[in-house]
CSV table of C-alpha atoms and ligand atoms in Angstrom, one decimal:
chain,number,residue,atom,x,y,z
A,151,MET,CA,24.2,-5.4,4.4
A,152,THR,CA,25.6,-8.3,6.4
A,153,GLY,CA,24.1,-11.2,8.3
A,154,SER,CA,21.9,-14.2,7.6
A,155,PRO,CA,18.9,-13.9,5.4
A,156,ASP,CA,16.7,-13.8,8.5
A,157,ASN,CA,18.6,-10.9,9.9
A,158,GLN,CA,18.2,-9.1,6.6
A,159,LYS,CA,14.5,-9.6,6.7
A,160,GLU,CA,14.4,-8.3,10.3
A,161,THR,CA,16.0,-5.0,9.3
A,162,ARG,CA,13.8,-4.4,6.3
A,163,THR,CA,11.0,-3.3,8.5
A,164,LEU,CA,9.9,-0.4,6.3
A,165,LEU,CA,9.5,-2.4,3.1
A,166,GLY,CA,6.7,-1.0,0.9
A,167,ARG,CA,6.5,2.2,3.0
A,168,ARG,CA,6.5,5.5,1.0
A,169,ILE,CA,8.2,8.3,2.8
A,170,VAL,CA,8.5,11.9,1.6
A,171,LEU,CA,11.6,13.2,3.4
A,172,GLY,CA,11.6,16.9,3.7
A,173,ILE,CA,14.9,18.7,4.5
A,174,THR,CA,15.2,22.3,5.6
A,175,GLY,CA,18.1,24.7,6.1
A,176,SER,CA,19.6,23.6,9.4
A,177,ILE,CA,23.3,22.8,10.0
A,178,ALA,CA,22.0,19.4,10.9
A,179,ALA,CA,20.9,18.8,7.2
A,180,TYR,CA,24.0,16.7,6.7
A,181,LYS,CA,22.5,14.1,9.0
A,182,SER,CA,19.6,13.8,6.5
A,183,ALA,CA,22.0,11.8,4.3
A,184,PHE,CA,22.4,9.2,7.1
A,185,LEU,CA,18.7,9.3,7.7
A,186,ALA,CA,17.9,8.8,4.0
A,187,ARG,CA,20.2,5.8,4.0
A,188,GLU,CA,18.7,4.4,7.2
A,189,LEU,CA,15.2,4.6,5.8
A,190,THR,CA,16.1,3.0,2.5
A,191,ARG,CA,18.2,0.4,4.2
A,192,ARG,CA,15.1,-0.6,6.1
A,193,GLY,CA,13.2,-1.0,2.8
A,194,ALA,CA,11.4,2.3,2.6
A,195,GLU,CA,10.9,4.0,-0.8
A,196,VAL,CA,12.0,7.6,-0.2
A,197,ARG,CA,11.5,10.8,-2.2
A,198,VAL,CA,13.3,13.9,-1.0
A,199,VAL,CA,12.0,17.5,-1.0
A,200,MET,CA,14.4,20.2,0.0
A,201,THR,CA,13.9,23.9,0.8
A,202,PRO,CA,16.1,26.2,-1.3
A,203,SER,CA,18.0,27.0,1.9
A,204,ALA,CA,18.6,23.3,2.6
A,205,THR,CA,20.4,23.0,-0.7
A,206,GLU,CA,23.1,25.3,0.7
A,207,PHE,CA,23.8,22.9,3.5
A,208,ILE,CA,23.8,19.6,1.6
A,209,THR,CA,23.7,19.0,-2.2
A,210,PRO,CA,20.6,17.4,-3.8
A,211,LEU,CA,23.0,15.2,-5.7
A,212,THR,CA,24.1,13.5,-2.4
A,213,LEU,CA,20.5,12.8,-1.5
A,214,ALA,CA,19.4,11.8,-5.0
A,215,THR,CA,22.2,9.2,-5.1
A,216,LEU,CA,21.3,7.8,-1.7
A,217,VAL,CA,17.6,7.4,-2.5
A,218,ASP,CA,18.1,6.7,-6.2
A,219,LYS,CA,15.5,9.2,-7.2
A,220,PRO,CA,15.7,12.9,-8.4
A,221,VAL,CA,15.4,15.4,-5.5
A,222,HIS,CA,12.8,18.1,-5.7
A,223,SER,CA,13.5,21.6,-4.4
A,224,ASP,CA,11.8,24.0,-7.0
A,225,PHE,CA,8.3,24.5,-8.1
A,226,THR,CA,9.5,24.5,-11.6
A,227,GLU,CA,11.7,21.8,-13.1
A,228,SER,CA,12.5,23.5,-16.3
A,229,VAL,CA,11.6,27.1,-17.0
A,230,GLU,CA,12.3,26.6,-20.8
A,231,LYS,CA,10.2,23.6,-21.1
A,232,GLY,CA,7.5,24.8,-18.7
A,233,THR,CA,7.7,21.6,-16.6
A,234,TRP,CA,7.0,21.7,-12.8
A,235,THR,CA,7.1,19.5,-9.8
A,236,ASN,CA,3.7,18.2,-8.9
A,237,HIS,CA,3.6,18.9,-5.2
A,238,VAL,CA,0.0,17.6,-4.9
A,239,GLU,CA,1.1,14.3,-6.4
A,240,LEU,CA,4.1,14.1,-4.0
A,241,GLY,CA,1.7,14.9,-1.1
A,242,LEU,CA,-0.6,12.1,-2.1
A,243,TRP,CA,2.2,9.6,-2.9
A,244,GLY,CA,3.6,9.4,0.6
A,245,ASP,CA,2.4,7.3,3.5
A,246,LEU,CA,4.4,9.6,5.8
A,247,PHE,CA,5.8,13.1,5.3
A,248,LEU,CA,8.9,13.3,7.5
A,249,VAL,CA,10.6,16.7,7.8
A,250,ALA,CA,14.1,16.2,9.4
A,251,PRO,CA,15.7,18.5,10.2
A,252,CYS,CA,12.9,21.0,10.6
A,253,THR,CA,13.9,24.6,11.1
A,254,ALA,CA,12.2,27.2,13.2
A,255,ALA,CA,11.3,29.0,10.0
A,256,THR,CA,9.6,26.0,8.4
A,257,MET,CA,7.7,25.3,11.6
A,258,SER,CA,6.4,28.8,11.6
A,259,ALA,CA,5.4,28.5,7.9
A,260,MET,CA,3.6,25.3,8.7
A,261,VAL,CA,1.6,27.1,11.5
A,262,THR,CA,0.6,30.0,9.2
A,263,GLY,CA,0.0,28.0,6.1
A,264,ALA,CA,2.7,29.9,4.1
A,265,CYS,CA,3.4,28.4,0.7
A,266,ASP,CA,6.6,30.0,-0.3
A,267,ASN,CA,8.5,26.9,-1.4
A,268,LEU,CA,7.9,23.4,-2.6
A,269,LEU,CA,8.3,21.8,0.8
A,270,GLN,CA,5.7,24.0,2.2
A,271,ALA,CA,3.3,23.2,-0.7
A,272,VAL,CA,3.8,19.5,-0.2
A,273,PHE,CA,3.1,20.0,3.5
A,274,LEU,CA,-0.2,21.8,2.7
A,275,SER,CA,-1.3,19.1,0.2
A,276,ALA,CA,-0.2,16.0,2.1
A,277,ARG,CA,-3.0,13.7,3.1
A,278,CYS,CA,-0.7,11.4,5.0
A,279,PRO,CA,0.5,12.0,8.6
A,280,VAL,CA,3.3,14.5,9.1
A,281,MET,CA,6.3,14.0,11.4
A,282,ILE,CA,8.9,16.7,12.1
A,283,ALA,CA,12.2,16.5,13.9
A,284,PRO,CA,13.1,20.1,14.9
A,285,ALA,CA,16.8,21.1,15.1
A,286,MET,CA,18.1,24.5,16.1
A,287,ASP,CA,20.2,26.3,18.6
A,288,LEU,CA,19.3,26.1,22.3
A,289,ASP,CA,17.9,29.6,22.6
A,290,MET,CA,16.0,29.4,19.3
A,291,PHE,CA,14.4,26.2,20.6
A,292,THR,CA,13.3,27.6,24.0
A,293,ASN,CA,12.1,30.9,22.5
A,294,PRO,CA,8.4,31.2,23.2
A,295,ALA,CA,7.7,31.7,19.5
A,296,THR,CA,9.2,28.3,18.6
A,297,GLN,CA,7.6,26.6,21.6
A,298,GLN,CA,4.2,28.1,20.5
A,299,SER,CA,4.8,26.8,16.9
A,300,LEU,CA,5.5,23.3,18.3
A,301,LYS,CA,2.4,23.3,20.5
A,302,THR,CA,0.2,24.5,17.7
A,303,LEU,CA,1.6,21.8,15.3
A,304,SER,CA,1.3,19.1,17.9
A,305,ASP,CA,-2.3,20.2,18.7
A,306,ARG,CA,-3.0,19.8,14.9
A,307,GLY,CA,-1.8,16.3,15.0
A,308,ILE,CA,1.7,16.7,13.7
A,309,LEU,CA,4.0,14.1,15.2
A,310,ILE,CA,7.0,15.7,16.9
A,311,ILE,CA,10.4,14.0,17.4
A,312,GLU,CA,11.9,16.1,20.2
A,313,PRO,CA,15.4,17.3,19.6
A,314,ALA,CA,18.2,15.7,21.8
A,315,SER,CA,20.4,17.5,24.3
A,316,GLY,CA,24.1,17.9,23.8
A,317,PRO,CA,26.8,20.0,22.2
A,318,LEU,CA,25.4,22.3,19.5
A,319,ALA,CA,27.0,23.7,16.4
A,320,SER,CA,27.0,27.1,17.9
A,321,GLY,CA,29.3,25.9,20.7
A,322,LEU,CA,26.5,26.1,23.2
A,323,GLU,CA,25.3,23.0,25.0
A,324,GLY,CA,21.6,22.1,25.5
A,325,LYS,CA,18.4,20.9,23.8
A,326,GLY,CA,18.2,21.5,20.1
A,327,ARG,CA,20.3,18.8,18.4
A,328,LEU,CA,18.6,16.9,15.6
A,329,GLU,CA,17.8,13.4,17.0
A,330,GLU,CA,20.2,10.7,15.7
A,331,PRO,CA,19.1,9.2,12.3
A,332,GLU,CA,18.8,5.7,13.8
A,333,ILE,CA,16.5,6.9,16.4
A,334,ILE,CA,14.4,8.9,13.9
A,335,ALA,CA,14.2,5.7,11.8
A,336,GLU,CA,13.0,3.8,14.8
A,337,ARG,CA,10.3,6.4,15.5
A,338,VAL,CA,9.2,6.0,11.9
A,339,GLU,CA,9.0,2.2,12.4
A,340,ASP,CA,7.0,2.6,15.6
A,341,PHE,CA,4.7,5.0,13.7
A,342,PHE,CA,4.0,2.4,11.0
A,343,SER,CA,3.3,-0.4,13.4
A,344,GLU,CA,1.0,1.6,15.7
A,345,ASN,CA,-0.8,4.3,13.8
A,346,LEU,CA,-2.0,2.6,10.7
A,347,PRO,CA,-5.6,3.2,9.4
A,348,LEU,CA,-6.4,-0.5,9.3
A,349,SER,CA,-4.7,-1.6,12.6
A,350,GLY,CA,-6.9,-4.2,14.2
A,351,LYS,CA,-8.9,-5.0,11.1
A,352,LYS,CA,-8.9,-8.6,9.9
A,353,VAL,CA,-9.3,-9.3,6.2
A,354,VAL,CA,-9.4,-12.5,4.1
A,355,ILE,CA,-8.5,-12.2,0.5
A,356,THR,CA,-8.5,-15.0,-2.1
A,357,ALA,CA,-6.3,-14.7,-5.2
A,358,GLY,CA,-5.1,-16.6,-8.2
A,359,PRO,CA,-6.7,-19.4,-10.2
A,360,THR,CA,-7.9,-22.8,-9.0
A,361,ARG,CA,-7.1,-26.1,-10.8
A,362,GLU,CA,-9.6,-28.9,-11.1
A,363,PRO,CA,-7.9,-32.2,-11.8
A,364,VAL,CA,-8.8,-34.3,-14.8
A,365,ASP,CA,-6.1,-36.8,-13.9
A,366,ALA,CA,-2.8,-36.8,-12.0
A,367,VAL,CA,-1.2,-34.3,-14.4
A,368,ARG,CA,-4.0,-32.6,-16.3
A,369,TYR,CA,-6.4,-30.0,-15.0
A,370,ILE,CA,-9.1,-27.4,-15.9
A,371,GLY,CA,-7.9,-24.0,-14.9
A,372,ASN,CA,-7.7,-20.4,-16.1
A,373,ARG,CA,-5.1,-17.7,-16.9
A,374,SER,CA,-5.3,-15.8,-13.6
A,375,THR,CA,-1.8,-14.8,-12.3
A,376,GLY,CA,-2.9,-13.6,-8.9
A,377,LYS,CA,-1.3,-10.2,-9.4
A,378,MET,CA,-4.4,-8.2,-8.6
A,379,GLY,CA,-5.2,-10.1,-5.4
A,380,PHE,CA,-1.6,-10.0,-4.2
A,381,ALA,CA,-1.4,-6.3,-4.8
A,382,ILE,CA,-4.6,-5.8,-2.7
A,383,ALA,CA,-3.2,-8.1,0.1
A,384,GLY,CA,0.0,-6.1,0.1
A,385,ARG,CA,-1.8,-2.8,0.3
A,386,LEU,CA,-4.0,-4.0,3.1
A,387,ALA,CA,-1.0,-5.2,5.1
A,388,ASP,CA,0.8,-1.9,4.4
A,389,LEU,CA,-2.1,-0.1,6.1
A,390,GLY,CA,-1.9,-2.4,9.1
A,391,ALA,CA,-4.6,-4.9,8.5
A,392,HIS,CA,-4.2,-8.5,9.6
A,393,VAL,CA,-4.3,-10.2,6.2
A,394,THR,CA,-5.1,-13.9,5.5
A,395,LEU,CA,-4.2,-14.5,1.9
A,396,ILE,CA,-5.7,-17.7,0.4
A,397,ALA,CA,-3.8,-18.3,-2.8
A,398,GLY,CA,-4.2,-20.6,-5.7
A,399,PRO,CA,-1.2,-21.9,-7.6
A,400,VAL,CA,0.7,-18.7,-8.6
A,401,ASN,CA,4.3,-17.8,-8.9
A,402,LEU,CA,4.3,-14.8,-6.6
A,403,PRO,CA,6.1,-14.1,-3.3
A,404,THR,CA,3.9,-13.3,-0.3
A,405,PRO,CA,3.7,-9.5,0.1
A,406,ASP,CA,5.5,-8.1,3.1
A,407,ARG,CA,3.6,-8.1,6.4
A,408,VAL,CA,0.8,-10.4,5.2
A,409,ALA,CA,0.1,-12.3,8.4
A,410,GLU,CA,-0.9,-15.6,6.9
A,411,ARG,CA,-0.8,-17.3,3.5
A,412,ILE,CA,-2.8,-20.5,2.8
A,413,ASN,CA,-2.0,-22.2,-0.5
A,414,ILE,CA,-4.8,-24.1,-2.1
A,415,GLU,CA,-5.2,-25.8,-5.4
A,416,THR,CA,-8.9,-26.6,-6.1
A,417,ALA,CA,-12.1,-24.7,-5.7
A,418,GLU,CA,-13.2,-27.1,-3.0
A,419,GLU,CA,-10.0,-26.4,-1.0
A,420,LEU,CA,-10.6,-22.6,-1.5
A,421,TYR,CA,-14.1,-23.0,-0.2
A,422,GLU,CA,-13.1,-25.0,2.9
A,423,GLU,CA,-10.2,-22.7,3.9
A,424,THR,CA,-12.2,-19.5,3.2
A,425,ILE,CA,-15.4,-20.5,5.0
A,426,LYS,CA,-13.3,-21.6,8.0
A,427,VAL,CA,-11.8,-18.1,8.6
A,428,TRP,CA,-14.6,-15.9,7.2
A,429,PRO,CA,-16.6,-15.6,10.5
A,430,LYS,CA,-13.6,-14.0,12.3
A,431,MET,CA,-13.1,-11.4,9.5
A,432,ASP,CA,-14.1,-7.7,9.3
A,433,ALA,CA,-13.9,-7.9,5.5
A,434,GLY,CA,-13.5,-10.3,2.6
A,435,ILE,CA,-12.2,-9.7,-0.9
A,436,ALA,CA,-12.8,-12.5,-3.4
A,437,CYS,CA,-10.3,-11.9,-6.1
A,438,ALA,CA,-9.6,-15.6,-7.0
A,439,ALA,CA,-10.5,-16.8,-10.5
A,440,VAL,CA,-12.3,-19.9,-9.3
A,441,ALA,CA,-12.9,-22.6,-11.9
A,442,ASP,CA,-16.7,-23.0,-11.8
A,443,LEU,CA,-16.7,-26.5,-13.2
A,444,ARG,CA,-14.7,-29.6,-12.4
A,445,PRO,CA,-14.6,-33.1,-13.8
A,446,MET,CA,-17.0,-35.4,-11.9
A,447,LYS,CA,-14.4,-38.1,-11.9
A,448,ALA,CA,-10.7,-37.5,-11.8
A,449,SER,CA,-8.2,-40.3,-12.3
A,450,ASP,CA,-5.5,-40.4,-9.6
A,451,LYS,CA,-2.9,-41.6,-12.1
A,452,LYS,CA,-1.9,-40.2,-15.5
A,453,MET,CA,-4.3,-41.4,-18.2
A,454,HIS,CA,-2.8,-42.6,-21.5
A,455,LYS,CA,-4.3,-41.6,-24.8
A,456,ASP,CA,-6.0,-44.9,-25.3
A,457,GLU,CA,-7.7,-44.5,-21.9
A,458,PHE,CA,-9.3,-41.1,-22.6
A,459,PRO,CA,-13.1,-41.1,-22.2
A,460,ASP,CA,-15.1,-39.8,-25.2
A,461,ALA,CA,-16.3,-37.0,-23.0
A,462,VAL,CA,-15.5,-35.6,-19.5
A,463,GLU,CA,-18.5,-35.1,-17.4
A,464,LEU,CA,-18.4,-31.8,-15.5
A,465,GLU,CA,-20.1,-30.6,-12.3
A,466,LYS,CA,-20.3,-27.2,-10.6
A,467,THR,CA,-17.7,-26.4,-7.9
A,468,PRO,CA,-18.8,-25.0,-4.5
A,469,ASP,CA,-19.5,-21.3,-4.7
A,470,THR,CA,-17.3,-19.7,-2.1
A,471,LEU,CA,-18.4,-16.1,-2.7
A,472,LYS,CA,-22.1,-17.0,-2.4
A,473,ALA,CA,-21.5,-18.9,0.8
A,474,MET,CA,-19.6,-15.8,2.2
A,475,GLY,CA,-22.4,-13.5,1.2
A,476,ASP,CA,-25.1,-15.8,2.6
A,477,SER,CA,-23.4,-16.0,6.0
A,478,LYS,CA,-22.3,-12.4,6.1
A,479,ALA,CA,-22.8,-11.0,9.6
A,480,PRO,CA,-23.6,-7.4,10.4
A,481,GLY,CA,-20.4,-5.3,10.3
A,482,GLN,CA,-18.7,-7.6,7.7
A,483,THR,CA,-18.0,-6.1,4.3
A,484,LEU,CA,-17.7,-8.2,1.2
A,485,MET,CA,-16.1,-7.3,-2.1
A,486,GLY,CA,-16.3,-9.7,-5.1
A,487,PHE,CA,-14.7,-9.5,-8.5
A,488,ALA,CA,-16.4,-10.1,-11.9
A,489,LEU,CA,-14.4,-10.7,-15.0
A,490,GLU,CA,-16.4,-10.4,-18.1
A,491,THR,CA,-15.6,-10.6,-21.8
A,492,ASP,CA,-17.9,-7.8,-22.8
A,493,ASN,CA,-19.6,-4.9,-21.1
A,494,GLY,CA,-20.8,-6.7,-18.1
A,495,ILE,CA,-22.4,-4.0,-15.9
A,496,GLU,CA,-25.7,-5.9,-15.8
A,497,SER,CA,-24.2,-9.2,-15.0
A,498,ALA,CA,-22.0,-7.6,-12.3
A,499,LYS,CA,-25.0,-5.9,-10.7
A,500,GLY,CA,-26.7,-9.4,-10.8
A,501,LYS,CA,-23.7,-10.8,-9.0
A,502,LEU,CA,-23.9,-8.1,-6.3
A,503,GLU,CA,-27.5,-9.0,-5.6
A,504,ARG,CA,-27.3,-12.8,-5.9
A,505,LYS,CA,-24.2,-13.1,-3.7
A,506,ASN,CA,-25.1,-10.4,-1.2
A,507,LEU,CA,-22.0,-8.3,-1.9
A,508,ASP,CA,-21.3,-4.8,-0.8
A,509,PHE,CA,-19.0,-4.1,-3.7
A,510,VAL,CA,-18.4,-5.8,-7.1
A,511,VAL,CA,-15.3,-4.9,-9.1
A,512,LEU,CA,-15.8,-5.4,-12.8
A,513,ASN,CA,-13.0,-5.8,-15.3
A,514,THR,CA,-13.6,-6.6,-18.9
A,515,LEU,CA,-11.2,-8.5,-21.1
A,516,GLN,CA,-12.3,-6.1,-23.9
A,517,ASP,CA,-10.4,-3.2,-22.2
A,518,PRO,CA,-6.7,-3.3,-23.4
A,519,GLY,CA,-4.4,-3.8,-20.5
A,520,ALA,CA,-7.1,-5.2,-18.2
A,521,GLY,CA,-7.6,-8.6,-16.7
A,522,PHE,CA,-5.2,-11.6,-16.7
A,523,ASN,CA,-1.5,-11.4,-17.2
A,524,HIS,CA,-1.1,-7.6,-17.1
A,525,ASP,CA,0.5,-5.4,-14.5
A,526,THR,CA,-2.3,-3.0,-15.2
A,527,ASN,CA,-6.1,-3.1,-14.8
A,528,LYS,CA,-9.1,-1.0,-15.6
A,529,VAL,CA,-12.0,-1.5,-13.2
A,530,THR,CA,-15.5,-0.3,-12.6
A,531,VAL,CA,-16.7,-0.6,-9.1
A,532,ILE,CA,-20.4,-1.1,-8.3
A,533,LYS,CA,-21.2,-0.3,-4.7
A,534,ARG,CA,-24.4,-1.1,-2.8
A,535,VAL,CA,-25.9,2.1,-1.3
A,536,GLY,CA,-29.0,1.2,0.7
A,537,LEU,CA,-31.4,-0.3,-1.8
A,538,ASP,CA,-29.6,1.3,-4.7
A,539,THR,CA,-26.2,1.0,-6.3
A,540,GLU,CA,-23.5,3.5,-7.1
A,541,MET,CA,-21.0,3.1,-10.0
A,542,LEU,CA,-17.5,4.4,-10.3
A,543,SER,CA,-15.3,3.8,-13.3
A,544,PHE,CA,-11.5,4.2,-13.0
A,545,GLU,CA,-9.0,4.7,-15.8
A,546,LEU,CA,-6.3,2.2,-16.7
A,547,LYS,CA,-3.9,2.0,-13.8
A,548,THR,CA,-1.2,-0.3,-12.4
A,549,LYS,CA,-2.6,-3.1,-10.3
A,550,LYS,CA,-0.9,-1.5,-7.3
A,551,GLU,CA,-2.7,1.7,-7.9
A,552,VAL,CA,-6.0,-0.1,-8.4
A,553,ALA,CA,-5.3,-2.0,-5.1
A,554,ARG,CA,-5.0,1.4,-3.4
A,555,ASP,CA,-8.3,2.7,-4.8
A,556,LEU,CA,-10.2,-0.5,-3.9
A,557,VAL,CA,-8.8,-0.6,-0.3
A,558,GLU,CA,-9.7,3.1,0.1
A,559,MET,CA,-13.3,2.4,-1.1
A,560,LEU,CA,-13.7,-0.7,1.0
A,561,PHE,CA,-12.7,1.0,4.3
A,562,GLN,CA,-13.6,4.5,3.3
A,563,ILE,CA,-10.2,5.9,4.0
A,564,LYS,CA,-8.8,9.0,2.4
B,635,FMN,C1,25.1,28.1,9.3
B,635,FMN,C2,23.6,28.2,9.5
B,635,FMN,C3,23.0,27.2,10.3
B,635,FMN,C4,21.7,27.3,10.6
B,635,FMN,N1,21.1,26.3,11.4
B,635,FMN,C5,19.8,26.4,11.7
B,635,FMN,C6,19.2,25.4,12.5
B,635,FMN,O1,19.8,24.4,12.9
B,635,FMN,N2,17.9,25.5,12.8
B,635,FMN,C7,17.1,26.5,12.3
B,635,FMN,O2,15.9,26.6,12.6
B,635,FMN,N3,17.7,27.5,11.5
B,635,FMN,C8,19.0,27.4,11.2
B,635,FMN,N4,19.5,28.4,10.4
B,635,FMN,C9,18.7,29.4,9.8
B,635,FMN,C10,17.9,28.9,8.6
B,635,FMN,O3,18.8,28.5,7.6
B,635,FMN,C11,17.0,30.0,8.0
B,635,FMN,O4,16.0,30.4,8.9
B,635,FMN,C12,16.4,29.6,6.7
B,635,FMN,O5,15.6,30.7,6.2
B,635,FMN,C13,15.5,28.4,6.9
B,635,FMN,O6,14.8,28.2,5.7
B,635,FMN,P1,14.0,26.9,5.5
B,635,FMN,O7,13.2,26.5,6.7
B,635,FMN,O8,13.0,27.2,4.4
B,635,FMN,O9,14.9,25.8,5.1
B,635,FMN,C14,20.9,28.4,10.1
B,635,FMN,C15,21.5,29.3,9.3
B,635,FMN,C16,22.9,29.2,9.0
B,635,FMN,C17,23.5,30.3,8.1
């Protein structure tokens, strides 16, 4: 890639997007290689599923090299070992299932619900939106059967990228050419900017530790790395939310598409910045590990050993989460985190009540791989349901996966 760093950022418009690219047996399948490259060049993570027929037009090896992932075309991976490709997992993994080129045969299978190959199985199990780019000869395209398939799929919410007009592989001229890869990639970009489940939602999320100064160089803090909060901020932004990330001192880059990052250092700053924006928000997620105590007096210069007081007097810091809960307006949803060193269900439930939360996410340091300094987390979510509560325990997962689960729960998206 060429150009200044700014230009590079501009072209990586699909960063963080997961696209399952389906390829079917059209002569235009060779263009899928260019499409795969366009999508990855723009930052998307791409996994390729091919129909057996497509593998006769372009080799899986070409695609696997371009997307840097194995290509799937069979239900079974190894008959001897009994391993198989999990089409349901692929269907759940993607943010978009894009079939380009899409043959008349595959369109017809999508209409009837046939499940004769892996691509069709992924289609049937995909929870994400599906986009198809039909490609075929002129007369195949205008045939009433094909037109009926297109109409039925469109009526069912499948997004259609109409074929272009021009010279066709058959020698004929007319409508049926697979749209150019750059144009398909642009349509994918438009899709992500317009049709996201959280478009129009505003969310504030706090993340990372706070530091409470003892003197100019020393502070009271904690071991939070901010990874969990940043993963949630990234997921929210991926789904189209307008995210304000209020971050303590952490060593993490701002996730792509996060609208605003406000860096804070102390619990007081966290309080002020959060309370300022909270009334404008649809939801708040308090993931920051706030230092609950601070020295009453902090020296503004470095204290020398002989200047140390016998004891440092502490006071409570402002309680941001409680203030958010107390001022929560109808329609606002609030999720708080509780980190406990033992089984803290009761204390998490207490937090839900005291702070007027809708969800509390409990992680205990007792669980291996959970809490600070890990890329994984194991959480139990307690949710307010009327006057009662509901509890859901998740297994140990990566923080990115936990972020997905939590965002799904918060906004009830599937
Ligand atoms: C050389 C050649 C080119 C083909 N091109 C197309 C095409 O562009 N569009 C189409 O719908 N079918 C085309 N077909 C027919 C499909 O390959 C055939 O219907 C196949 O069963 C599709 O299977 P699939 O949809 O599972 O990949 C072509 C066949 C051959 C032999």
